PDB file of C-alpha atoms in Angstrom:
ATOM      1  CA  UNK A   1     -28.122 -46.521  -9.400  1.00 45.00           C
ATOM      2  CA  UNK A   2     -24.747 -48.157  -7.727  1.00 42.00           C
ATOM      3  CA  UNK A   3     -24.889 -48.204  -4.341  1.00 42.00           C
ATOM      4  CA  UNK A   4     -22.072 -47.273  -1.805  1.00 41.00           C
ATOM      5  CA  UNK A   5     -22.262 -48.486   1.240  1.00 42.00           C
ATOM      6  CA  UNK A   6     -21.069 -46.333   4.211  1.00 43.00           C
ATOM      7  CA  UNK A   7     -20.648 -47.359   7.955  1.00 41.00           C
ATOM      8  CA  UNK A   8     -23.083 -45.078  10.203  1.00 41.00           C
ATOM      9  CA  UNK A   9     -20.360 -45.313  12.753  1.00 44.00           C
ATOM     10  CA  UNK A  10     -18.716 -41.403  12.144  1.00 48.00           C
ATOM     11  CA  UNK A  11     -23.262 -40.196  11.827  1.00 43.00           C
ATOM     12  CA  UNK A  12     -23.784 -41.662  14.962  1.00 42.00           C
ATOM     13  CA  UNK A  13     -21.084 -40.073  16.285  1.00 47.00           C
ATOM     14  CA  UNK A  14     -21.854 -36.938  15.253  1.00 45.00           C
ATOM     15  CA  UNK A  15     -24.970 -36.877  16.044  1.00 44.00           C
ATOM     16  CA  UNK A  16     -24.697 -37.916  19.470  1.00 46.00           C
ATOM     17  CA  UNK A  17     -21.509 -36.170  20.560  1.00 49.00           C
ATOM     18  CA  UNK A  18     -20.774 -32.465  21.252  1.00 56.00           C
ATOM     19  CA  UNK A  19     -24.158 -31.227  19.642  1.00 42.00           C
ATOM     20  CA  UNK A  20     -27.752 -31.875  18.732  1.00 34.00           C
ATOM     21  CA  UNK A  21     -28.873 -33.679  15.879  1.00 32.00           C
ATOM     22  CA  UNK A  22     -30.532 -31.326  12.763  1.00 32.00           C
ATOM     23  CA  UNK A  23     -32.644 -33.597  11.186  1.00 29.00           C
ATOM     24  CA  UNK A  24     -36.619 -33.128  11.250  1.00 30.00           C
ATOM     25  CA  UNK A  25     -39.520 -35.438  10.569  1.00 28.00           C
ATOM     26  CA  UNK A  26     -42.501 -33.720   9.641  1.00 31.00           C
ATOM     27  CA  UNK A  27     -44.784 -32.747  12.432  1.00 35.00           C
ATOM     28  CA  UNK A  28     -47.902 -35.126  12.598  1.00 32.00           C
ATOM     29  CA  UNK A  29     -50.340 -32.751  14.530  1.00 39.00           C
ATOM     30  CA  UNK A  30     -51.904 -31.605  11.688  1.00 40.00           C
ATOM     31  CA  UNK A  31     -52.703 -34.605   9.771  1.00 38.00           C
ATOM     32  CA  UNK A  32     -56.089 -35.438   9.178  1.00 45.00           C
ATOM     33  CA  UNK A  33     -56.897 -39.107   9.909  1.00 47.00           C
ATOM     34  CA  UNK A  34     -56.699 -39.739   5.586  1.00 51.00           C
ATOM     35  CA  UNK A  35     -53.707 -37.936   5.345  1.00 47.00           C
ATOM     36  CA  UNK A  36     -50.893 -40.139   3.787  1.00 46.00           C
ATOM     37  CA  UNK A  37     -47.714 -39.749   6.789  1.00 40.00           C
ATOM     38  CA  UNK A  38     -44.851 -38.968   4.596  1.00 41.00           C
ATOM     39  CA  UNK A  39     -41.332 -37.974   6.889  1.00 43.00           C
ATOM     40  CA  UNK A  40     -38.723 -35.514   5.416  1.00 46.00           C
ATOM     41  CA  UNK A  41     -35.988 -37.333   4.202  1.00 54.00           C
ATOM     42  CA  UNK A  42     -33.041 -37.282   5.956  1.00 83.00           C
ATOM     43  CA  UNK A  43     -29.573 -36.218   4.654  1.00 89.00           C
ATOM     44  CA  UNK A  44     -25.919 -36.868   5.176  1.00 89.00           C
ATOM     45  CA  UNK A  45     -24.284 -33.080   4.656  1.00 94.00           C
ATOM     46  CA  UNK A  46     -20.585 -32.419   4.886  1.00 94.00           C
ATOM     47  CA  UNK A  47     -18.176 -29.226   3.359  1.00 96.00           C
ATOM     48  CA  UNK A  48     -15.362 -30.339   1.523  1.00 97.00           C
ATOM     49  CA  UNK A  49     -12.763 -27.446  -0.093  1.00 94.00           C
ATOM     50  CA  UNK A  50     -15.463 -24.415   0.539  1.00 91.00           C
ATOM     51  CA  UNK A  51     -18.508 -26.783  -1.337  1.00 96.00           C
ATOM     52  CA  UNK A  52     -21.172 -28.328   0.506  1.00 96.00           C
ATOM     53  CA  UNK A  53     -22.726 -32.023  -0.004  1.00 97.00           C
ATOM     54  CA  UNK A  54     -25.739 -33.276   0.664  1.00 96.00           C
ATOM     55  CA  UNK A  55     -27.613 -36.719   0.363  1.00 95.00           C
ATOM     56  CA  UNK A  56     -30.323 -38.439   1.096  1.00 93.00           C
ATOM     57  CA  UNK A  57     -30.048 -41.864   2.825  1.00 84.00           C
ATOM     58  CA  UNK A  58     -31.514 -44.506   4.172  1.00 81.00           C
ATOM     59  CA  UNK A  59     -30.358 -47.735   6.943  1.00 74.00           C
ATOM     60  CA  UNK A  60     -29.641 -51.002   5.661  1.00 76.00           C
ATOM     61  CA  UNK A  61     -29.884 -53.632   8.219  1.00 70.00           C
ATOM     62  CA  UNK A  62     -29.964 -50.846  10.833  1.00 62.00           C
ATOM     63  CA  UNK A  63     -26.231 -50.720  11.024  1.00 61.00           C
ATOM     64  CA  UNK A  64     -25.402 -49.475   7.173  1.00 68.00           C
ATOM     65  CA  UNK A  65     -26.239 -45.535   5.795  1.00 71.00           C
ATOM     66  CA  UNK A  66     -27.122 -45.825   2.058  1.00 79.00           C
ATOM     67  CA  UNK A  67     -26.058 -42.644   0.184  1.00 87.00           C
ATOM     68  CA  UNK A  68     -28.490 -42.236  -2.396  1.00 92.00           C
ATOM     69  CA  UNK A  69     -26.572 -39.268  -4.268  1.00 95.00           C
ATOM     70  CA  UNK A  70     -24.105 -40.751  -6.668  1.00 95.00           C
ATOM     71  CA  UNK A  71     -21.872 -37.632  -6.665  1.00 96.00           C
ATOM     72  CA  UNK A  72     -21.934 -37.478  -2.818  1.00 95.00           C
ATOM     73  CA  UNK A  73     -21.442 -40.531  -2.394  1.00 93.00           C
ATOM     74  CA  UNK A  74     -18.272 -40.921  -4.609  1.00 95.00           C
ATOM     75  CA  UNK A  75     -16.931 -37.686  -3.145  1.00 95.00           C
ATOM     76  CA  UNK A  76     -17.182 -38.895   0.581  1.00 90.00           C
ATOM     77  CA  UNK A  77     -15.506 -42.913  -0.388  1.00 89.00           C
ATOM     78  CA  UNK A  78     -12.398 -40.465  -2.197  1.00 94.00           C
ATOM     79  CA  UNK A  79     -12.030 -38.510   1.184  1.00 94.00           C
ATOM     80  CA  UNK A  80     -11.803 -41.867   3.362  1.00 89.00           C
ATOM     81  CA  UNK A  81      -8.520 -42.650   1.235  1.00 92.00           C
ATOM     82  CA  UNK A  82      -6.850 -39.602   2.057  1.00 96.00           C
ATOM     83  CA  UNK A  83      -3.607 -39.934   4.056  1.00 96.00           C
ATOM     84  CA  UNK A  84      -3.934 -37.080   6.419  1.00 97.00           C
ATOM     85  CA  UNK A  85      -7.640 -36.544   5.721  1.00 97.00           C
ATOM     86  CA  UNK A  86      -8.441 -33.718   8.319  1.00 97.00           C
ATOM     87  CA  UNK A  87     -11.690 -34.198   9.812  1.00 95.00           C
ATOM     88  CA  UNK A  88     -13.300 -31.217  12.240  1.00 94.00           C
ATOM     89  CA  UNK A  89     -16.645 -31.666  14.293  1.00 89.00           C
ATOM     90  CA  UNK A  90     -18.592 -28.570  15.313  1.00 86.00           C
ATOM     91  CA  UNK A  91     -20.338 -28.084  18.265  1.00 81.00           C
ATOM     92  CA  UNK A  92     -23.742 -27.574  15.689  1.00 81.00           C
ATOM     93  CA  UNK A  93     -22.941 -31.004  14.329  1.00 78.00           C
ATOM     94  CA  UNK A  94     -21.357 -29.401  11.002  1.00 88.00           C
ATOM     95  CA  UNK A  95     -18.696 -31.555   9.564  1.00 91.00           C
ATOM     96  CA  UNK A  96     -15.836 -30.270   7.583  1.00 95.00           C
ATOM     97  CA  UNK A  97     -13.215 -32.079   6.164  1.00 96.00           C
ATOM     98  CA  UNK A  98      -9.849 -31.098   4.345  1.00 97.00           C
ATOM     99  CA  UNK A  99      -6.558 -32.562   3.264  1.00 97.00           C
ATOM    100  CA  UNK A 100      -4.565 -32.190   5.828  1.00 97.00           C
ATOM    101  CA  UNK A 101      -4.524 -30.937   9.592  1.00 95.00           C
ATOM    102  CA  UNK A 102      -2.151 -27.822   8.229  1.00 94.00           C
ATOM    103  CA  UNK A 103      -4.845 -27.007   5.580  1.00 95.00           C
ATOM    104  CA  UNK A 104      -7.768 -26.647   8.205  1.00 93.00           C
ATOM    105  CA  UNK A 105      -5.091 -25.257  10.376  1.00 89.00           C
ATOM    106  CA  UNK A 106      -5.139 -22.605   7.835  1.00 89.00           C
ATOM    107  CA  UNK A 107      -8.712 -22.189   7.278  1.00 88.00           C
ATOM    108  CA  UNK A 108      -9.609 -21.303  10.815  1.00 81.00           C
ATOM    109  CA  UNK A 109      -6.936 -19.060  11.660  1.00 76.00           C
ATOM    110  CA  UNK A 110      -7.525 -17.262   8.560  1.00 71.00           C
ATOM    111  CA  UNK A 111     -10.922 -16.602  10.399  1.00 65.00           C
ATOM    112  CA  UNK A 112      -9.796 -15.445  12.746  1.00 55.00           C
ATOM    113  CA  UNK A 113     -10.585 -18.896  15.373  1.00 51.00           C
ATOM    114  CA  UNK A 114      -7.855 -19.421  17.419  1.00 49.00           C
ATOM    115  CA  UNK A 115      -8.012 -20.890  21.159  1.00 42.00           C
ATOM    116  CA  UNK A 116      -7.376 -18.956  24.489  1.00 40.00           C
ATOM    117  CA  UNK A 117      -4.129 -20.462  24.801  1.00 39.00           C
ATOM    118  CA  UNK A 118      -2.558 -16.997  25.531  1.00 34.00           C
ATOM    119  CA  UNK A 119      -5.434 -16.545  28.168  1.00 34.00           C
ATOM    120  CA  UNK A 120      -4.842 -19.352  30.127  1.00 39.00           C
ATOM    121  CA  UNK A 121      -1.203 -19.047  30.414  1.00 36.00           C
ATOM    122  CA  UNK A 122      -1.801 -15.799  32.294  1.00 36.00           C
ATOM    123  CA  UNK A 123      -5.322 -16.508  34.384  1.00 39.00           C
ATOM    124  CA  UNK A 124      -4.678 -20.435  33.931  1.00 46.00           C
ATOM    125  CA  UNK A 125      -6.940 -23.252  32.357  1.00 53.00           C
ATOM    126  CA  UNK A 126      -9.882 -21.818  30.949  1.00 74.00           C
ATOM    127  CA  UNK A 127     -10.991 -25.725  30.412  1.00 87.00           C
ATOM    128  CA  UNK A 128      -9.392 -29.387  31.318  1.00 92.00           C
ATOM    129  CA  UNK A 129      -9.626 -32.234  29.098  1.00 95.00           C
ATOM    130  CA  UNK A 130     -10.102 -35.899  30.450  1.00 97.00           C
ATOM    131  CA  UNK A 131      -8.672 -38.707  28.290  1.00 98.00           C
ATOM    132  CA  UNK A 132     -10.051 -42.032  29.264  1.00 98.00           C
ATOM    133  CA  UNK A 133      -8.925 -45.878  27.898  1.00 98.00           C
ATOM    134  CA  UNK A 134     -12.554 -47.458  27.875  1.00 98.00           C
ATOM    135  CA  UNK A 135     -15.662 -46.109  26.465  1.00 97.00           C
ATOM    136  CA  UNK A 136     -17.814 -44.351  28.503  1.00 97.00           C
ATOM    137  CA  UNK A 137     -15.287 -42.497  30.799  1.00 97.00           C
ATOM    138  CA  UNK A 138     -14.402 -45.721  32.334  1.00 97.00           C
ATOM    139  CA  UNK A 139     -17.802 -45.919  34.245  1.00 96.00           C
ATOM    140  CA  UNK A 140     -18.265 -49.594  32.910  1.00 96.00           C
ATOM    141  CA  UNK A 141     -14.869 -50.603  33.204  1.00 94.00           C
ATOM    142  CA  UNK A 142     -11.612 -49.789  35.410  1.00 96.00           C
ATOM    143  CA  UNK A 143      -9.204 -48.560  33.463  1.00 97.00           C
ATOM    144  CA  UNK A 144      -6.338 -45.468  32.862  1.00 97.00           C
ATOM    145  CA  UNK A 145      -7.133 -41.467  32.561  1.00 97.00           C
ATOM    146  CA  UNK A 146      -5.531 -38.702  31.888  1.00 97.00           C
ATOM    147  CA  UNK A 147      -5.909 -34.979  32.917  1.00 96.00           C
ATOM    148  CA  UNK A 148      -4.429 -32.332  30.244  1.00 96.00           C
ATOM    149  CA  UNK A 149      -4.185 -28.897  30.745  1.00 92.00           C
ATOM    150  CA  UNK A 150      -4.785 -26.755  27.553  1.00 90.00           C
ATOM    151  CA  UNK A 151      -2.826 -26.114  25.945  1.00 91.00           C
ATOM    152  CA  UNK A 152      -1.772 -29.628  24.891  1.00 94.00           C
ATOM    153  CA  UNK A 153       1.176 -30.650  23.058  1.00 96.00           C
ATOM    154  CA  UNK A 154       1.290 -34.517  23.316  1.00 97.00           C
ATOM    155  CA  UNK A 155       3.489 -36.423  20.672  1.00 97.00           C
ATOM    156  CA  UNK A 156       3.934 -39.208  21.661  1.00 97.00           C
ATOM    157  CA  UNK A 157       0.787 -40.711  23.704  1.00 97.00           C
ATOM    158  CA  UNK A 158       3.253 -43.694  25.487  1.00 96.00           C
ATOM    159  CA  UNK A 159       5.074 -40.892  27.926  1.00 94.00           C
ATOM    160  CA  UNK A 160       1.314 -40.955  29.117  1.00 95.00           C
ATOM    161  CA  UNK A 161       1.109 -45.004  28.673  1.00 96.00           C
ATOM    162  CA  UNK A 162      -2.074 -44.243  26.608  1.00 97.00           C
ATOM    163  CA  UNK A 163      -0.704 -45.375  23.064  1.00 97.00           C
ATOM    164  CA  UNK A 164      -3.449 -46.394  20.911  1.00 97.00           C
ATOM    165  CA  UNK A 165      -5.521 -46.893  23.844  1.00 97.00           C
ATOM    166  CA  UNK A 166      -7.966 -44.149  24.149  1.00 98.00           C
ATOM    167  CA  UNK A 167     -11.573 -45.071  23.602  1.00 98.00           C
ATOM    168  CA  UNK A 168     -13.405 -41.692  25.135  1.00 98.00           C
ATOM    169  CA  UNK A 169     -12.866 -37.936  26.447  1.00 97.00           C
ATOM    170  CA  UNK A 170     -14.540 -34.965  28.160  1.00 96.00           C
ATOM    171  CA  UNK A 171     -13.190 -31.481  27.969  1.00 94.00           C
ATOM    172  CA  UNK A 172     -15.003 -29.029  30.904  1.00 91.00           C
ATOM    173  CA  UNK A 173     -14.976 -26.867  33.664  1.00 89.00           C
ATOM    174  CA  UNK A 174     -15.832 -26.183  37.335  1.00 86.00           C
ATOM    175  CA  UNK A 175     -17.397 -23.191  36.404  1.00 79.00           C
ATOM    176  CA  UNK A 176     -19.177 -20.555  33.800  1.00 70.00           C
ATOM    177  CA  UNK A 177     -15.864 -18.398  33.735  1.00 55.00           C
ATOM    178  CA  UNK A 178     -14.782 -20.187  30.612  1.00 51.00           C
ATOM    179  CA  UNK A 179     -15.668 -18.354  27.684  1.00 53.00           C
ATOM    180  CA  UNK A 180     -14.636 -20.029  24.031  1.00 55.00           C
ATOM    181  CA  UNK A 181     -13.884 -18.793  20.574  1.00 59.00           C
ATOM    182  CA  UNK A 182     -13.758 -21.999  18.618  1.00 63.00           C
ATOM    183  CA  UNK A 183     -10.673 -23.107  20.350  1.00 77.00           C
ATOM    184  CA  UNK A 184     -11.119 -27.514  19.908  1.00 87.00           C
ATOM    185  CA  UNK A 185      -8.498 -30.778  20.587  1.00 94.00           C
ATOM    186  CA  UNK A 186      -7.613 -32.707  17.571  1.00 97.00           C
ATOM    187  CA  UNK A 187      -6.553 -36.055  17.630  1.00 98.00           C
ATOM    188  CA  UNK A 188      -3.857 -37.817  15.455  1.00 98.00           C
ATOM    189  CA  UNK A 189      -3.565 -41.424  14.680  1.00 98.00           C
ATOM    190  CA  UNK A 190       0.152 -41.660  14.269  1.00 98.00           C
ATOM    191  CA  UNK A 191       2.469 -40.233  17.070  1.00 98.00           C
ATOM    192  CA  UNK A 192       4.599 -36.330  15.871  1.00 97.00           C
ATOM    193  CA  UNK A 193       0.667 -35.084  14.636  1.00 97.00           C
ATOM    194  CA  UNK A 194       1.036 -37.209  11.395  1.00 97.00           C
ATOM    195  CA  UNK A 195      -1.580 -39.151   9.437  1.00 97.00           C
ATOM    196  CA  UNK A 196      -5.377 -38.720   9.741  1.00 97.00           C
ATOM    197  CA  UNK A 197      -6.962 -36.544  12.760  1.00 97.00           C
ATOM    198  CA  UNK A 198     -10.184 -35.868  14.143  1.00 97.00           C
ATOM    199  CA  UNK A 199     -10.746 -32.023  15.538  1.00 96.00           C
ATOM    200  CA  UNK A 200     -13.650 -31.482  17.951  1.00 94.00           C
ATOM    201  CA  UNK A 201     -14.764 -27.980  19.213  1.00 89.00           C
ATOM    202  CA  UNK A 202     -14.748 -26.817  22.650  1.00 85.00           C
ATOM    203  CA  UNK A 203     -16.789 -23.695  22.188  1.00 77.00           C
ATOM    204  CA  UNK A 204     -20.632 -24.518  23.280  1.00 77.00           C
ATOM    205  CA  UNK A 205     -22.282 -25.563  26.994  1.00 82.00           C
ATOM    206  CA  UNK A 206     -23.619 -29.306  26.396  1.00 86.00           C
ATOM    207  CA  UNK A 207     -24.422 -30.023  30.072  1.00 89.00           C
ATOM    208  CA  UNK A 208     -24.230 -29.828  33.412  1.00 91.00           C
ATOM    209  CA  UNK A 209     -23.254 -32.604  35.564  1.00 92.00           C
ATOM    210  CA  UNK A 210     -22.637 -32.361  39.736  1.00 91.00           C
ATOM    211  CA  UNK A 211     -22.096 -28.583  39.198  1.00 89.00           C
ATOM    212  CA  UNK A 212     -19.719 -29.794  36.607  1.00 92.00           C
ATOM    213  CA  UNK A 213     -19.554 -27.979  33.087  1.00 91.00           C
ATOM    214  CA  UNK A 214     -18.950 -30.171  29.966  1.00 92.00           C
ATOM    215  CA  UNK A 215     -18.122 -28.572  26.346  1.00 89.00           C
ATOM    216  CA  UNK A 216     -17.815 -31.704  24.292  1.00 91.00           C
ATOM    217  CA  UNK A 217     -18.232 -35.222  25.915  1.00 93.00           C
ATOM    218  CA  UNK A 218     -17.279 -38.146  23.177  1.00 94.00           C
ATOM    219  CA  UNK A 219     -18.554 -41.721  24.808  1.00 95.00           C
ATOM    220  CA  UNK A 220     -17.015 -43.816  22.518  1.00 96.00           C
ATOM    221  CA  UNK A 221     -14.769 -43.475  18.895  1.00 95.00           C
ATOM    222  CA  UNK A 222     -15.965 -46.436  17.858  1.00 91.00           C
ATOM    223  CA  UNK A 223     -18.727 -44.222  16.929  1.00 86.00           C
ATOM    224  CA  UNK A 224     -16.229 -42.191  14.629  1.00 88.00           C
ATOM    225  CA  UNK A 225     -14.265 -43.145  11.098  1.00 85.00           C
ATOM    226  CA  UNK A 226     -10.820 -42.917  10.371  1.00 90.00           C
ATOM    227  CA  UNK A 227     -11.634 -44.299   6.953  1.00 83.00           C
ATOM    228  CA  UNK A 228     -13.464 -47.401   5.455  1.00 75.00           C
ATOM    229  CA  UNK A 229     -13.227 -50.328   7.602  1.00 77.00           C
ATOM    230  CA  UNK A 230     -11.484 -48.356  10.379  1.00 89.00           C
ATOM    231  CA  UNK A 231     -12.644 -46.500  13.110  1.00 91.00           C
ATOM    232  CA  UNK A 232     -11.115 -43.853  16.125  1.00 95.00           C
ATOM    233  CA  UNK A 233     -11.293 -45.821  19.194  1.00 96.00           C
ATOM    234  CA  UNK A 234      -7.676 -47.182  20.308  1.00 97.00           C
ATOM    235  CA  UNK A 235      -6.357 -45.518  17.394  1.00 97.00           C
ATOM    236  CA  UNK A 236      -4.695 -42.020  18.785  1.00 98.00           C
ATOM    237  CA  UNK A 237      -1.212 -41.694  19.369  1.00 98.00           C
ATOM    238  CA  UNK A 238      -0.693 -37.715  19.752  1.00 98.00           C
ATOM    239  CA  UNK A 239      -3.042 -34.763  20.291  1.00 98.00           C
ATOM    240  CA  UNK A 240      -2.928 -31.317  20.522  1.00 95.00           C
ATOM    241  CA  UNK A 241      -5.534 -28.232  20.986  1.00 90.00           C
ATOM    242  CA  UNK A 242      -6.254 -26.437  18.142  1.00 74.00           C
ATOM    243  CA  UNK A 243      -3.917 -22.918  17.884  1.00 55.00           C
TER     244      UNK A 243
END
């Protein structure tokens, strides 16, 4: 079977940021002492134009997922090539990806998800979003932040002198007053919301911090693929919530 070799950069990611990870190994408690230990096999799931794909896979040199699935496999190395490939993180760790940011646009108004953008310009910020230029919210390094106010219209990321330098961001709250309905920020690699994006949720508690309330926390986008080869971190140049 041909192999195709994907970076675990954009799993890790997902897995580690904004939600819990899904995956199960088989409880050992009731093995008896002969038992053979066999582990569920992990998978690699993403939706892709209202189908789901799944695949098994394993790590190659601890830095490499193997997807075993030809199919899936193909599918996910055609998406990477996409132009404006639109990629949107839930807070369960669901992936979805579509063509463009206008196509999931689309999709999740036609649900009826839309942010509380009209709520917050009469009661103010339901949530504040913290942009940082280093991983881990600068706590290893000094370096720039930024404080946006939903909701966020940003073209051009230099009129914040953040160009292609952000590398991690938090999006909470001082208090349990904000209440979400699937409302997320998206992130755009070229400036004018052009090229690929990245769209994370804000709609689910993931901690509590100082008395501080955090909805999505993202450490690093190193941890998270523009494409083969290329990953998020220092790669943003406009962002706006989702509407």
């Amino acid at each position: 079977m041909r192999k195709i070799t994907i970076l675990i950069a954009l799993f890790i990611g997902v897995m580690l940021g904004c939600q819990n990870s899904d995956l199960e190994l088989v409880p050992t408690e009731n093995l008896q002492s002969n038992d053979p230990f066999i582990p569920l096999r992990e998978t690699f799931d993403f939706t892709y134009n209202g189908k789901t794909y799944s695949s098994p896979f394993y790590m190659e040199n601890d830095t490499l997922m193997i997807l075993e699935d030809e199919e899936v496999a193909a599918v996910y190395n055609r998406l990477q090539e996409l132009a404006e490939l639109a990629t949107y993180v839930a807070s369960n760790g669901d992936i979805e990806y579509y063509n463009s940011y206008e196509e999931l646009e689309m999709n999740k108004q036609s649900k009826g998800v839309k942010n509380k953008n009209a709520i917050s310009r009469i009661f103010g910020p339901s949530y504040e979003i913290y942009i940082y230029e280093h991983a881990d919210y600068n706590t290893l390094r000094q370096g720039r932040k930024a404080l946006l106010i939903p909701p966020v219209a940003i073209p051009h990321l230099d009129a914040y002198g953040m160009n292609d330098m952000i590398s991690s961001f938090t999006a909470g709250a001082h208090n349990l007053m904000y209440s979400s309905n699937g409302e997320g920020i998206t992130f755009f690699r070229n400036p004018d919301y052009k090229a690929q994006s990245i769209t994370f949720t804000v709609n689910g508690l993931t901690s509590v911090e100082s008395g501080y309330y955090y909805y999505c926390k993202v450490r690093n986008f190193h941890d998270y693929k523009v494409k083969k080869g290329i990953n998020w971190n220092d790669r943003i140049s406009s962002i706006k919530t989702f509407e």
